[in-house]
Amino acid sequence: MVLQQPIRSIPIPALESGDLLTRTEFERRYEATPEKFKAELIEGVVYVASPVRAFHGVPHADLITWLGVYRIATPGVSAADNTTTRLDLDNEPQPDALLRIEIGGSSTISEDGYIEGAPELVAEIATSSATIDLGAKKNAYRRNGVQEYLVWQTFENRFSWFRLQAEEFVLIAPDADGIIRSSTFPGLWLAVSALLSGNMIEVLNVLQVGMAEPAHQAFIQELAGRSPMT
């Protein structure tokens, strides 16, 4: 009688920065990692995030506050924090923050709960990741049609707002009042200097002024008139 050796399951390899993977293999390995682990697939390359320090966490909270207030006041728009986004077969980032139009926008929610396609607005906090955020990741967002891309370089205390124009990201400067106004989300106004100095009261006051504009009210009405088949 020949005894058969038990079949041993092959362990799933851990994700490591620099791995060249398909999106399917990236997701397979990601699902086997601890819950608080963060990794992204950018242009087919894996990037494992470093531990989050205050240099990242504090501005992240301010950015989410600003976008969250806008989302609350704008039915039909969703905000998300650190949410895996399937851009294409080679790119599955986890943006620090995003805004997306729920019905008739350029992204959807998959059956398994992921964002698929390009959100209209993506924001990243760039500390140790600045090279990626302003390099390969920026190109992936541009190529997939993200309309507005915001990068907050916390070490340099610099905020960059890029707008997609003629298939290229164009850097938008604040106006004479120090404000940048979103072209995709009417009423989403940002007092850049106030944000960089941590003056969130002023940031939210300026946002309230923007959301009181007729263009924001018209946007809300336009979104309300959409149907799931639009």
Tab-separated table of N, CA, C and O in Angstrom, residues 81-189:
chain	number	residue	atom	x	y	z
A	81	ASP	N	-12.266	58.218	1.320
A	81	ASP	CA	-10.983	58.359	2.000
A	81	ASP	C	-10.226	57.034	1.888
A	81	ASP	O	-10.732	55.997	2.318
A	82	ASN	N	-9.033	57.072	1.270
A	82	ASN	CA	-8.199	55.869	1.178
A	82	ASN	C	-8.954	54.675	0.609
A	82	ASN	O	-8.984	53.595	1.199
A	83	THR	N	-9.563	54.869	-0.540
A	83	THR	CA	-10.392	53.827	-1.136
A	83	THR	C	-9.742	53.281	-2.407
A	83	THR	O	-9.405	54.048	-3.319
A	84	THR	N	-9.577	51.972	-2.463
A	84	THR	CA	-8.966	51.336	-3.629
A	84	THR	C	-9.778	51.640	-4.878
A	84	THR	O	-10.999	51.518	-4.894
A	85	THR	N	-9.075	52.043	-5.934
A	85	THR	CA	-9.711	52.479	-7.167
A	85	THR	C	-9.098	51.746	-8.352
A	85	THR	O	-7.903	51.854	-8.613
A	86	ARG	N	-9.924	51.007	-9.064
A	86	ARG	CA	-9.454	50.280	-10.242
A	86	ARG	C	-9.505	51.208	-11.452
A	86	ARG	O	-10.531	51.350	-12.105
A	87	LEU	N	-8.360	51.804	-11.743
A	87	LEU	CA	-8.301	52.720	-12.888
A	87	LEU	C	-8.246	51.966	-14.207
A	87	LEU	O	-9.010	52.229	-15.133
A	88	ASP	N	-7.296	51.041	-14.315
A	88	ASP	CA	-7.145	50.235	-15.516
A	88	ASP	C	-6.402	48.962	-15.127
A	88	ASP	O	-6.190	48.698	-13.935
A	89	LEU	N	-5.967	48.177	-16.097
A	89	LEU	CA	-5.358	46.880	-15.793
A	89	LEU	C	-4.006	47.000	-15.096
A	89	LEU	O	-3.550	46.050	-14.460
A	90	ASP	N	-3.351	48.165	-15.189
A	90	ASP	CA	-2.040	48.339	-14.580
A	90	ASP	C	-2.035	49.294	-13.393
A	90	ASP	O	-0.988	49.529	-12.799
A	91	ASN	N	-3.187	49.837	-13.057
A	91	ASN	CA	-3.219	50.864	-12.017
A	91	ASN	C	-4.391	50.660	-11.064
A	91	ASN	O	-5.562	50.685	-11.479
A	92	GLU	N	-4.042	50.456	-9.807
A	92	GLU	CA	-5.033	50.322	-8.744
A	92	GLU	C	-4.528	51.119	-7.531
A	92	GLU	O	-4.027	50.555	-6.566
A	93	PRO	N	-4.649	52.448	-7.606
A	93	PRO	CA	-4.183	53.281	-6.496
A	93	PRO	C	-5.188	53.298	-5.354
A	93	PRO	O	-6.309	52.782	-5.476
A	94	GLN	N	-4.788	53.911	-4.268
A	94	GLN	CA	-5.644	54.089	-3.105
A	94	GLN	C	-5.550	55.570	-2.709
A	94	GLN	O	-4.845	55.931	-1.776
A	95	PRO	N	-6.260	56.437	-3.445
A	95	PRO	CA	-6.101	57.881	-3.232
A	95	PRO	C	-6.391	58.291	-1.786
A	95	PRO	O	-7.281	57.736	-1.141
A	96	ASP	N	-5.660	59.292	-1.317
A	96	ASP	CA	-5.919	59.797	0.026
A	96	ASP	C	-7.337	60.341	0.148
A	96	ASP	O	-7.981	60.202	1.182
A	97	ALA	N	-7.826	60.971	-0.899
A	97	ALA	CA	-9.194	61.493	-0.909
A	97	ALA	C	-9.658	61.621	-2.350
A	97	ALA	O	-8.848	61.781	-3.268
A	98	LEU	N	-10.970	61.561	-2.537
A	98	LEU	CA	-11.519	61.730	-3.878
A	98	LEU	C	-12.951	62.217	-3.786
A	98	LEU	O	-13.635	62.043	-2.779
A	99	LEU	N	-13.408	62.825	-4.880
A	99	LEU	CA	-14.804	63.175	-5.080
A	99	LEU	C	-15.247	62.544	-6.393
A	99	LEU	O	-14.516	62.578	-7.384
A	100	ARG	N	-16.456	62.005	-6.386
A	100	ARG	CA	-16.977	61.414	-7.610
A	100	ARG	C	-18.463	61.714	-7.741
A	100	ARG	O	-19.176	61.875	-6.738
A	101	ILE	N	-18.924	61.812	-8.972
A	101	ILE	CA	-20.346	62.003	-9.262
A	101	ILE	C	-20.986	60.620	-9.290
A	101	ILE	O	-20.541	59.728	-10.015
A	102	GLU	N	-22.027	60.441	-8.500
A	102	GLU	CA	-22.594	59.110	-8.303
A	102	GLU	C	-23.332	58.588	-9.527
A	102	GLU	O	-23.204	57.413	-9.886
A	103	ILE	N	-24.121	59.434	-10.180
A	103	ILE	CA	-24.908	59.006	-11.335
A	103	ILE	C	-24.451	59.784	-12.570
A	103	ILE	O	-24.448	61.017	-12.564
A	104	GLY	N	-24.060	59.055	-13.590
A	104	GLY	CA	-23.615	59.705	-14.816
A	104	GLY	C	-22.194	60.210	-14.764
A	104	GLY	O	-21.777	60.944	-15.653
A	105	GLY	N	-21.443	59.831	-13.720
A	105	GLY	CA	-20.042	60.225	-13.622
A	105	GLY	C	-19.143	59.262	-14.357
A	105	GLY	O	-19.598	58.358	-15.072
A	106	SER	N	-17.855	59.437	-14.176
A	106	SER	CA	-16.881	58.630	-14.915
A	106	SER	C	-16.398	57.412	-14.133
A	106	SER	O	-15.475	56.728	-14.573
A	107	SER	N	-17.018	57.130	-12.985
A	107	SER	CA	-16.656	55.942	-12.212
A	107	SER	C	-17.916	55.286	-11.668
A	107	SER	O	-18.976	55.908	-11.594
A	108	THR	N	-17.781	54.026	-11.302
A	108	THR	CA	-18.894	53.259	-10.744
A	108	THR	C	-18.396	52.481	-9.528
A	108	THR	O	-17.193	52.424	-9.268
A	109	ILE	N	-19.320	51.883	-8.808
A	109	ILE	CA	-18.978	50.988	-7.705
A	109	ILE	C	-19.213	49.562	-8.174
A	109	ILE	O	-20.307	49.214	-8.621
A	110	SER	N	-18.187	48.732	-8.091
A	110	SER	CA	-18.284	47.350	-8.562
A	110	SER	C	-19.124	46.509	-7.609
A	110	SER	O	-19.435	46.919	-6.482
A	111	GLU	N	-19.476	45.322	-8.044
A	111	GLU	CA	-20.265	44.423	-7.205
A	111	GLU	C	-19.528	44.045	-5.927
A	111	GLU	O	-20.153	43.769	-4.899
A	112	ASP	N	-18.192	44.031	-5.975
A	112	ASP	CA	-17.433	43.692	-4.773
A	112	ASP	C	-16.976	44.937	-4.007
A	112	ASP	O	-16.131	44.855	-3.123
A	113	GLY	N	-17.550	46.097	-4.332
A	113	GLY	CA	-17.375	47.271	-3.497
A	113	GLY	C	-16.208	48.182	-3.813
A	113	GLY	O	-15.909	49.089	-3.023
A	114	TYR	N	-15.549	47.995	-4.949
A	114	TYR	CA	-14.444	48.863	-5.324
A	114	TYR	C	-14.912	49.954	-6.287
A	114	TYR	O	-15.893	49.775	-7.007
A	115	ILE	N	-14.192	51.075	-6.289
A	115	ILE	CA	-14.431	52.093	-7.309
A	115	ILE	C	-13.756	51.641	-8.593
A	115	ILE	O	-12.599	51.230	-8.582
A	116	GLU	N	-14.494	51.709	-9.683
A	116	GLU	CA	-13.944	51.348	-10.990
A	116	GLU	C	-14.075	52.545	-11.923
A	116	GLU	O	-15.133	53.159	-12.015
A	117	GLY	N	-12.981	52.873	-12.608
A	117	GLY	CA	-12.947	54.043	-13.456
A	117	GLY	C	-12.334	55.218	-12.724
A	117	GLY	O	-11.874	55.096	-11.587
A	118	ALA	N	-12.332	56.359	-13.380
A	118	ALA	CA	-11.643	57.530	-12.848
A	118	ALA	C	-12.605	58.445	-12.094
A	118	ALA	O	-13.549	58.971	-12.703
A	119	PRO	N	-12.401	58.663	-10.798
A	119	PRO	CA	-13.175	59.700	-10.102
A	119	PRO	C	-12.903	61.059	-10.747
A	119	PRO	O	-11.835	61.283	-11.320
A	120	GLU	N	-13.846	61.957	-10.627
A	120	GLU	CA	-13.653	63.276	-11.242
A	120	GLU	C	-12.531	64.067	-10.569
A	120	GLU	O	-11.807	64.821	-11.232
A	121	LEU	N	-12.381	63.918	-9.252
A	121	LEU	CA	-11.347	64.651	-8.517
A	121	LEU	C	-10.615	63.694	-7.589
A	121	LEU	O	-11.241	62.918	-6.865
A	122	VAL	N	-9.294	63.772	-7.613
A	122	VAL	CA	-8.443	62.954	-6.744
A	122	VAL	C	-7.471	63.877	-6.020
A	122	VAL	O	-6.944	64.823	-6.617
A	123	ALA	N	-7.244	63.614	-4.732
A	123	ALA	CA	-6.294	64.404	-3.941
A	123	ALA	C	-5.330	63.476	-3.227
A	123	ALA	O	-5.729	62.435	-2.706
A	124	GLU	N	-4.063	63.859	-3.220
A	124	GLU	CA	-3.030	63.074	-2.554
A	124	GLU	C	-2.230	63.975	-1.607
A	124	GLU	O	-1.929	65.123	-1.929
A	125	ILE	N	-1.888	63.419	-0.429
A	125	ILE	CA	-0.957	64.058	0.482
A	125	ILE	C	0.421	63.489	0.171
A	125	ILE	O	0.641	62.285	0.296
A	126	ALA	N	1.342	64.336	-0.260
A	126	ALA	CA	2.660	63.870	-0.705
A	126	ALA	C	3.718	64.231	0.326
A	126	ALA	O	4.107	65.388	0.442
A	127	THR	N	4.151	63.236	1.074
A	127	THR	CA	5.290	63.422	1.968
A	127	THR	C	6.452	62.645	1.363
A	127	THR	O	7.104	63.134	0.468
A	128	SER	N	6.653	61.422	1.811
A	128	SER	CA	7.705	60.588	1.225
A	128	SER	C	7.329	60.089	-0.164
A	128	SER	O	8.173	59.599	-0.905
A	129	SER	N	6.041	60.223	-0.542
A	129	SER	CA	5.561	59.697	-1.827
A	129	SER	C	5.534	60.748	-2.929
A	129	SER	O	4.956	60.511	-3.993
A	130	ALA	N	6.135	61.910	-2.712
A	130	ALA	CA	6.013	63.010	-3.679
A	130	ALA	C	6.484	62.621	-5.076
A	130	ALA	O	5.861	62.996	-6.070
A	131	THR	N	7.570	61.870	-5.173
A	131	THR	CA	8.088	61.474	-6.486
A	131	THR	C	7.069	60.651	-7.250
A	131	THR	O	6.876	60.829	-8.461
A	132	ILE	N	6.388	59.751	-6.553
A	132	ILE	CA	5.369	58.915	-7.195
A	132	ILE	C	4.133	59.743	-7.530
A	132	ILE	O	3.599	59.678	-8.635
A	133	ASP	N	3.673	60.533	-6.549
A	133	ASP	CA	2.442	61.303	-6.736
A	133	ASP	C	2.549	62.288	-7.885
A	133	ASP	O	1.558	62.558	-8.579
A	134	LEU	N	3.731	62.864	-8.095
A	134	LEU	CA	3.914	63.840	-9.163
A	134	LEU	C	4.558	63.227	-10.406
A	134	LEU	O	4.874	63.954	-11.355
A	135	GLY	N	4.749	61.914	-10.393
A	135	GLY	CA	5.357	61.223	-11.520
A	135	GLY	C	4.419	60.186	-12.122
A	135	GLY	O	3.457	60.532	-12.823
A	136	ALA	N	4.681	58.913	-11.817
A	136	ALA	CA	3.923	57.829	-12.431
A	136	ALA	C	2.435	57.890	-12.089
A	136	ALA	O	1.572	57.657	-12.944
A	137	LYS	N	2.120	58.213	-10.841
A	137	LYS	CA	0.709	58.243	-10.451
A	137	LYS	C	-0.024	59.386	-11.147
A	137	LYS	O	-1.159	59.220	-11.608
A	138	LYS	N	0.605	60.528	-11.223
A	138	LYS	CA	0.004	61.669	-11.923
A	138	LYS	C	-0.285	61.312	-13.384
A	138	LYS	O	-1.357	61.630	-13.914
A	139	ASN	N	0.640	60.626	-14.021
A	139	ASN	CA	0.445	60.241	-15.414
A	139	ASN	C	-0.695	59.243	-15.555
A	139	ASN	O	-1.491	59.323	-16.507
A	140	ALA	N	-0.804	58.313	-14.609
A	140	ALA	CA	-1.894	57.334	-14.654
A	140	ALA	C	-3.247	58.017	-14.484
A	140	ALA	O	-4.221	57.689	-15.180
A	141	TYR	N	-3.335	58.964	-13.560
A	141	TYR	CA	-4.579	59.697	-13.376
A	141	TYR	C	-4.925	60.502	-14.627
A	141	TYR	O	-6.082	60.536	-15.066
A	142	ARG	N	-3.922	61.141	-15.216
A	142	ARG	CA	-4.162	61.929	-16.432
A	142	ARG	C	-4.664	61.049	-17.564
A	142	ARG	O	-5.658	61.370	-18.235
A	143	ARG	N	-3.982	59.948	-17.783
A	143	ARG	CA	-4.328	59.069	-18.898
A	143	ARG	C	-5.724	58.472	-18.742
A	143	ARG	O	-6.412	58.207	-19.736
A	144	ASN	N	-6.165	58.282	-17.501
A	144	ASN	CA	-7.480	57.684	-17.265
A	144	ASN	C	-8.598	58.710	-17.145
A	144	ASN	O	-9.741	58.344	-16.924
A	145	GLY	N	-8.273	59.993	-17.268
A	145	GLY	CA	-9.321	60.994	-17.365
A	145	GLY	C	-9.767	61.626	-16.067
A	145	GLY	O	-10.873	62.184	-16.011
A	146	VAL	N	-8.947	61.559	-15.004
A	146	VAL	CA	-9.265	62.318	-13.793
A	146	VAL	C	-9.270	63.794	-14.156
A	146	VAL	O	-8.302	64.308	-14.734
A	147	GLN	N	-10.349	64.501	-13.840
A	147	GLN	CA	-10.510	65.882	-14.301
A	147	GLN	C	-9.690	66.875	-13.482
A	147	GLN	O	-9.180	67.856	-14.016
A	148	GLU	N	-9.562	66.635	-12.180
A	148	GLU	CA	-8.810	67.536	-11.317
A	148	GLU	C	-7.989	66.711	-10.325
A	148	GLU	O	-8.511	65.801	-9.684
A	149	TYR	N	-6.720	67.050	-10.239
A	149	TYR	CA	-5.780	66.297	-9.403
A	149	TYR	C	-5.089	67.268	-8.465
A	149	TYR	O	-4.411	68.207	-8.907
A	150	LEU	N	-5.235	67.025	-7.167
A	150	LEU	CA	-4.700	67.913	-6.140
A	150	LEU	C	-3.581	67.204	-5.389
A	150	LEU	O	-3.750	66.054	-4.951
A	151	VAL	N	-2.447	67.867	-5.245
A	151	VAL	CA	-1.302	67.294	-4.541
A	151	VAL	C	-0.817	68.288	-3.487
A	151	VAL	O	-0.441	69.415	-3.822
A	152	TRP	N	-0.825	67.856	-2.233
A	152	TRP	CA	-0.365	68.688	-1.121
A	152	TRP	C	0.984	68.148	-0.662
A	152	TRP	O	1.063	67.098	-0.047
A	153	GLN	N	2.059	68.867	-1.014
A	153	GLN	CA	3.409	68.491	-0.592
A	153	GLN	C	3.670	69.115	0.781
A	153	GLN	O	3.966	70.303	0.886
A	154	THR	N	3.560	68.308	1.812
A	154	THR	CA	3.574	68.860	3.163
A	154	THR	C	4.961	69.316	3.598
A	154	THR	O	5.081	70.292	4.337
A	155	PHE	N	6.026	68.642	3.179
A	155	PHE	CA	7.368	69.075	3.566
A	155	PHE	C	7.689	70.446	2.958
A	155	PHE	O	8.310	71.290	3.599
A	156	GLU	N	7.264	70.664	1.724
A	156	GLU	CA	7.517	71.935	1.043
A	156	GLU	C	6.428	72.968	1.322
A	156	GLU	O	6.549	74.121	0.919
A	157	ASN	N	5.344	72.531	1.987
A	157	ASN	CA	4.177	73.382	2.242
A	157	ASN	C	3.676	73.997	0.941
A	157	ASN	O	3.456	75.204	0.817
A	158	ARG	N	3.460	73.116	-0.037
A	158	ARG	CA	3.047	73.537	-1.383
A	158	ARG	C	1.799	72.758	-1.787
A	158	ARG	O	1.703	71.555	-1.547
A	159	PHE	N	0.856	73.467	-2.385
A	159	PHE	CA	-0.378	72.829	-2.849
A	159	PHE	C	-0.502	73.043	-4.349
A	159	PHE	O	-0.500	74.182	-4.825
A	160	SER	N	-0.618	71.949	-5.093
A	160	SER	CA	-0.724	72.019	-6.557
A	160	SER	C	-2.087	71.486	-6.995
A	160	SER	O	-2.482	70.387	-6.602
A	161	TRP	N	-2.763	72.266	-7.807
A	161	TRP	CA	-4.082	71.879	-8.331
A	161	TRP	C	-3.944	71.771	-9.840
A	161	TRP	O	-3.721	72.759	-10.528
A	162	PHE	N	-4.084	70.547	-10.359
A	162	PHE	CA	-3.976	70.310	-11.791
A	162	PHE	C	-5.363	70.079	-12.376
A	162	PHE	O	-6.190	69.390	-11.787
A	163	ARG	N	-5.580	70.642	-13.560
A	163	ARG	CA	-6.857	70.481	-14.258
A	163	ARG	C	-6.583	69.860	-15.622
A	163	ARG	O	-5.640	70.261	-16.318
A	164	LEU	N	-7.397	68.877	-15.997
A	164	LEU	CA	-7.206	68.201	-17.281
A	164	LEU	C	-7.737	69.079	-18.400
A	164	LEU	O	-8.929	69.387	-18.459
A	165	GLN	N	-6.831	69.484	-19.284
A	165	GLN	CA	-7.190	70.305	-20.435
A	165	GLN	C	-6.470	69.761	-21.659
A	165	GLN	O	-5.243	69.664	-21.671
A	166	ALA	N	-7.244	69.413	-22.689
A	166	ALA	CA	-6.671	68.858	-23.921
A	166	ALA	C	-5.752	67.682	-23.616
A	166	ALA	O	-4.645	67.583	-24.154
A	167	GLU	N	-6.219	66.803	-22.714
A	167	GLU	CA	-5.533	65.562	-22.345
A	167	GLU	C	-4.229	65.781	-21.603
A	167	GLU	O	-3.404	64.878	-21.494
A	168	GLU	N	-4.025	66.985	-21.087
A	168	GLU	CA	-2.836	67.278	-20.291
A	168	GLU	C	-3.254	67.914	-18.972
A	168	GLU	O	-4.259	68.625	-18.902
A	169	PHE	N	-2.482	67.667	-17.906
A	169	PHE	CA	-2.715	68.328	-16.638
A	169	PHE	C	-2.062	69.709	-16.656
A	169	PHE	O	-0.854	69.831	-16.873
A	170	VAL	N	-2.873	70.720	-16.421
A	170	VAL	CA	-2.406	72.106	-16.390
A	170	VAL	C	-2.474	72.604	-14.951
A	170	VAL	O	-3.501	72.440	-14.274
A	171	LEU	N	-1.392	73.192	-14.465
A	171	LEU	CA	-1.344	73.707	-13.102
A	171	LEU	C	-2.179	74.984	-13.015
A	171	LEU	O	-1.981	75.927	-13.773
A	172	ILE	N	-3.110	75.016	-12.054
A	172	ILE	CA	-4.005	76.151	-11.873
A	172	ILE	C	-3.517	77.000	-10.708
A	172	ILE	O	-3.293	76.493	-9.606
A	173	ALA	N	-3.368	78.281	-10.948
A	173	ALA	CA	-2.918	79.204	-9.901
A	173	ALA	C	-4.124	79.822	-9.195
A	173	ALA	O	-5.186	79.996	-9.804
A	174	PRO	N	-3.988	80.151	-7.919
A	174	PRO	CA	-5.064	80.865	-7.221
A	174	PRO	C	-5.334	82.205	-7.889
A	174	PRO	O	-4.443	82.804	-8.503
A	175	ASP	N	-6.568	82.704	-7.765
A	175	ASP	CA	-6.901	84.000	-8.334
A	175	ASP	C	-6.386	85.125	-7.430
A	175	ASP	O	-5.646	84.878	-6.468
A	176	ALA	N	-6.792	86.355	-7.722
A	176	ALA	CA	-6.301	87.509	-6.960
A	176	ALA	C	-6.698	87.448	-5.492
A	176	ALA	O	-6.042	88.048	-4.634
A	177	ASP	N	-7.756	86.683	-5.191
A	177	ASP	CA	-8.201	86.530	-3.806
A	177	ASP	C	-7.582	85.320	-3.121
A	177	ASP	O	-7.930	85.002	-1.978
A	178	GLY	N	-6.682	84.637	-3.839
A	178	GLY	CA	-6.033	83.464	-3.257
A	178	GLY	C	-6.885	82.212	-3.277
A	178	GLY	O	-6.630	81.272	-2.526
A	179	ILE	N	-7.883	82.179	-4.167
A	179	ILE	CA	-8.841	81.074	-4.208
A	179	ILE	C	-8.719	80.315	-5.523
A	179	ILE	O	-8.534	80.918	-6.590
A	180	ILE	N	-8.833	78.994	-5.440
A	180	ILE	CA	-8.990	78.159	-6.634
A	180	ILE	C	-10.411	77.623	-6.621
A	180	ILE	O	-10.885	77.107	-5.601
A	181	ARG	N	-11.069	77.710	-7.765
A	181	ARG	CA	-12.452	77.253	-7.901
A	181	ARG	C	-12.484	76.044	-8.826
A	181	ARG	O	-11.996	76.107	-9.948
A	182	SER	N	-13.076	74.967	-8.364
A	182	SER	CA	-13.169	73.762	-9.183
A	182	SER	C	-14.027	74.011	-10.407
A	182	SER	O	-15.081	74.656	-10.332
A	183	SER	N	-13.597	73.483	-11.546
A	183	SER	CA	-14.397	73.571	-12.768
A	183	SER	C	-15.335	72.382	-12.907
A	183	SER	O	-16.305	72.433	-13.665
A	184	THR	N	-15.068	71.327	-12.166
A	184	THR	CA	-15.884	70.112	-12.237
A	184	THR	C	-16.987	70.107	-11.188
A	184	THR	O	-18.091	69.624	-11.442
A	185	PHE	N	-16.686	70.648	-10.018
A	185	PHE	CA	-17.638	70.682	-8.916
A	185	PHE	C	-17.930	72.140	-8.551
A	185	PHE	O	-17.213	72.739	-7.736
A	186	PRO	N	-18.954	72.735	-9.149
A	186	PRO	CA	-19.282	74.128	-8.849
A	186	PRO	C	-19.461	74.346	-7.343
A	186	PRO	O	-20.089	73.546	-6.653
A	187	GLY	N	-18.883	75.438	-6.863
A	187	GLY	CA	-18.975	75.759	-5.442
A	187	GLY	C	-17.837	75.225	-4.605
A	187	GLY	O	-17.679	75.638	-3.454
A	188	LEU	N	-17.032	74.338	-5.162
A	188	LEU	CA	-15.887	73.810	-4.421
A	188	LEU	C	-14.742	74.806	-4.554
A	188	LEU	O	-13.991	74.789	-5.515
A	189	TRP	N	-14.649	75.689	-3.585
A	189	TRP	CA	-13.641	76.741	-3.566
A	189	TRP	C	-12.617	76.436	-2.482
A	189	TRP	O	-12.965	75.951	-1.396
